[in-house]
Protein backbone atom coordinates (compact mmCIF):
# COMPACT_ATOMS: atom_id res chain seq x y z
CA MET A 1 163.22 306.72 -54.59
CA ASN A 2 163.32 310.51 -54.71
CA TYR A 3 165.27 312.22 -57.44
CA ASN A 4 165.49 315.57 -59.22
CA THR A 5 164.05 315.88 -62.71
CA VAL A 6 165.79 318.33 -65.01
CA TYR A 7 164.52 319.11 -68.50
CA VAL A 8 167.24 319.53 -71.11
CA GLY A 9 166.60 321.30 -74.40
CA MET A 10 168.76 320.52 -77.43
CA ASP A 11 168.79 322.48 -80.67
CA VAL A 12 170.69 320.19 -83.03
CA HIS A 13 172.56 321.29 -86.14
CA LYS A 14 175.21 319.63 -88.28
CA GLU A 15 178.10 321.59 -86.79
CA SER A 16 176.87 322.42 -83.28
CA PHE A 17 174.40 321.70 -80.49
CA THR A 18 172.85 324.34 -78.26
CA LEU A 19 171.89 323.02 -74.82
CA CYS A 20 169.99 324.43 -71.87
CA SER A 21 168.33 323.09 -68.74
CA CYS A 22 165.29 323.84 -66.63
CA LYS A 23 163.59 322.36 -63.59
CA TYR A 24 159.80 322.18 -63.48
CA GLU A 25 159.70 324.85 -60.76
CA ASP A 26 161.84 327.29 -62.74
CA GLU A 27 160.28 329.97 -64.89
CA LYS A 28 163.03 330.02 -67.49
CA ALA A 29 165.90 327.95 -68.82
CA SER A 30 169.47 328.29 -67.57
CA HIS A 31 172.96 326.89 -68.10
CA TYR A 32 173.00 327.63 -71.81
CA GLN A 33 175.88 326.09 -73.71
CA ARG A 34 176.78 325.86 -77.37
CA THR A 35 179.11 323.00 -78.20
CA PRO A 36 180.51 321.27 -81.28
CA ALA A 37 178.16 318.49 -82.47
CA SER A 38 179.19 315.35 -80.57
CA TYR A 39 177.33 313.00 -78.26
CA LYS A 40 180.37 313.08 -75.94
CA ASN A 41 179.83 316.81 -75.39
CA VAL A 42 176.19 316.12 -74.48
CA LEU A 43 177.31 313.54 -71.90
CA ARG A 44 179.80 316.07 -70.48
CA TYR A 45 177.01 318.64 -70.24
CA LEU A 46 174.79 316.17 -68.35
CA ALA A 47 177.68 315.35 -66.01
CA PHE A 48 178.14 319.09 -65.42
CA LEU A 49 174.45 319.44 -64.58
CA ARG A 50 174.78 316.61 -62.03
CA THR A 51 177.37 318.74 -60.18
CA ILE A 52 174.69 321.43 -59.88
CA TYR A 53 171.52 319.41 -59.30
CA GLY A 54 172.97 316.34 -57.55
CA GLU A 55 173.89 312.77 -58.39
CA ASP A 56 170.27 311.61 -58.09
CA THR A 57 169.22 313.78 -61.05
CA ARG A 58 167.20 312.32 -63.92
CA PHE A 59 167.05 314.10 -67.25
CA CYS A 60 164.18 314.55 -69.65
CA VAL A 61 165.63 315.56 -73.01
CA TRP A 62 163.82 317.56 -75.70
CA LEU A 63 165.56 317.35 -79.04
CA ARG A 64 164.78 319.69 -81.91
CA SER A 65 166.28 318.80 -85.24
CA ARG A 66 166.28 320.95 -88.34
CA MET A 67 164.25 318.85 -90.78
CA PRO A 68 161.71 317.58 -90.16
CA TRP A 69 160.63 319.38 -86.97
CA VAL A 70 160.89 316.46 -84.61
CA PHE A 71 160.69 316.53 -80.86
CA PHE A 72 162.17 313.61 -78.99
CA VAL A 73 161.70 313.01 -75.29
CA SER A 74 163.75 310.56 -73.33
CA SER A 75 164.28 310.01 -69.65
CA ILE A 76 167.95 309.48 -68.85
CA GLY A 77 169.08 308.09 -65.53
CA LYS A 78 172.65 307.16 -64.62
CA PHE A 79 175.13 306.75 -67.45
């Protein structure tokens, strides 16, 4: 099965999340969005990215939290 892989960066704070995306071939991130802190807004953002990159897109998510400095990677398929 062929699919697109899109890397999603998340800067997580108590009140808001900042999101961006990047494909491996790209030289810089794009589709920046700051949203109120809610997992539903993250799912909406991923659905928005599927309209750009296609329904067969898989996401690799990098999560940066404030304390401690933790990086979380997860591969997300269909939801």
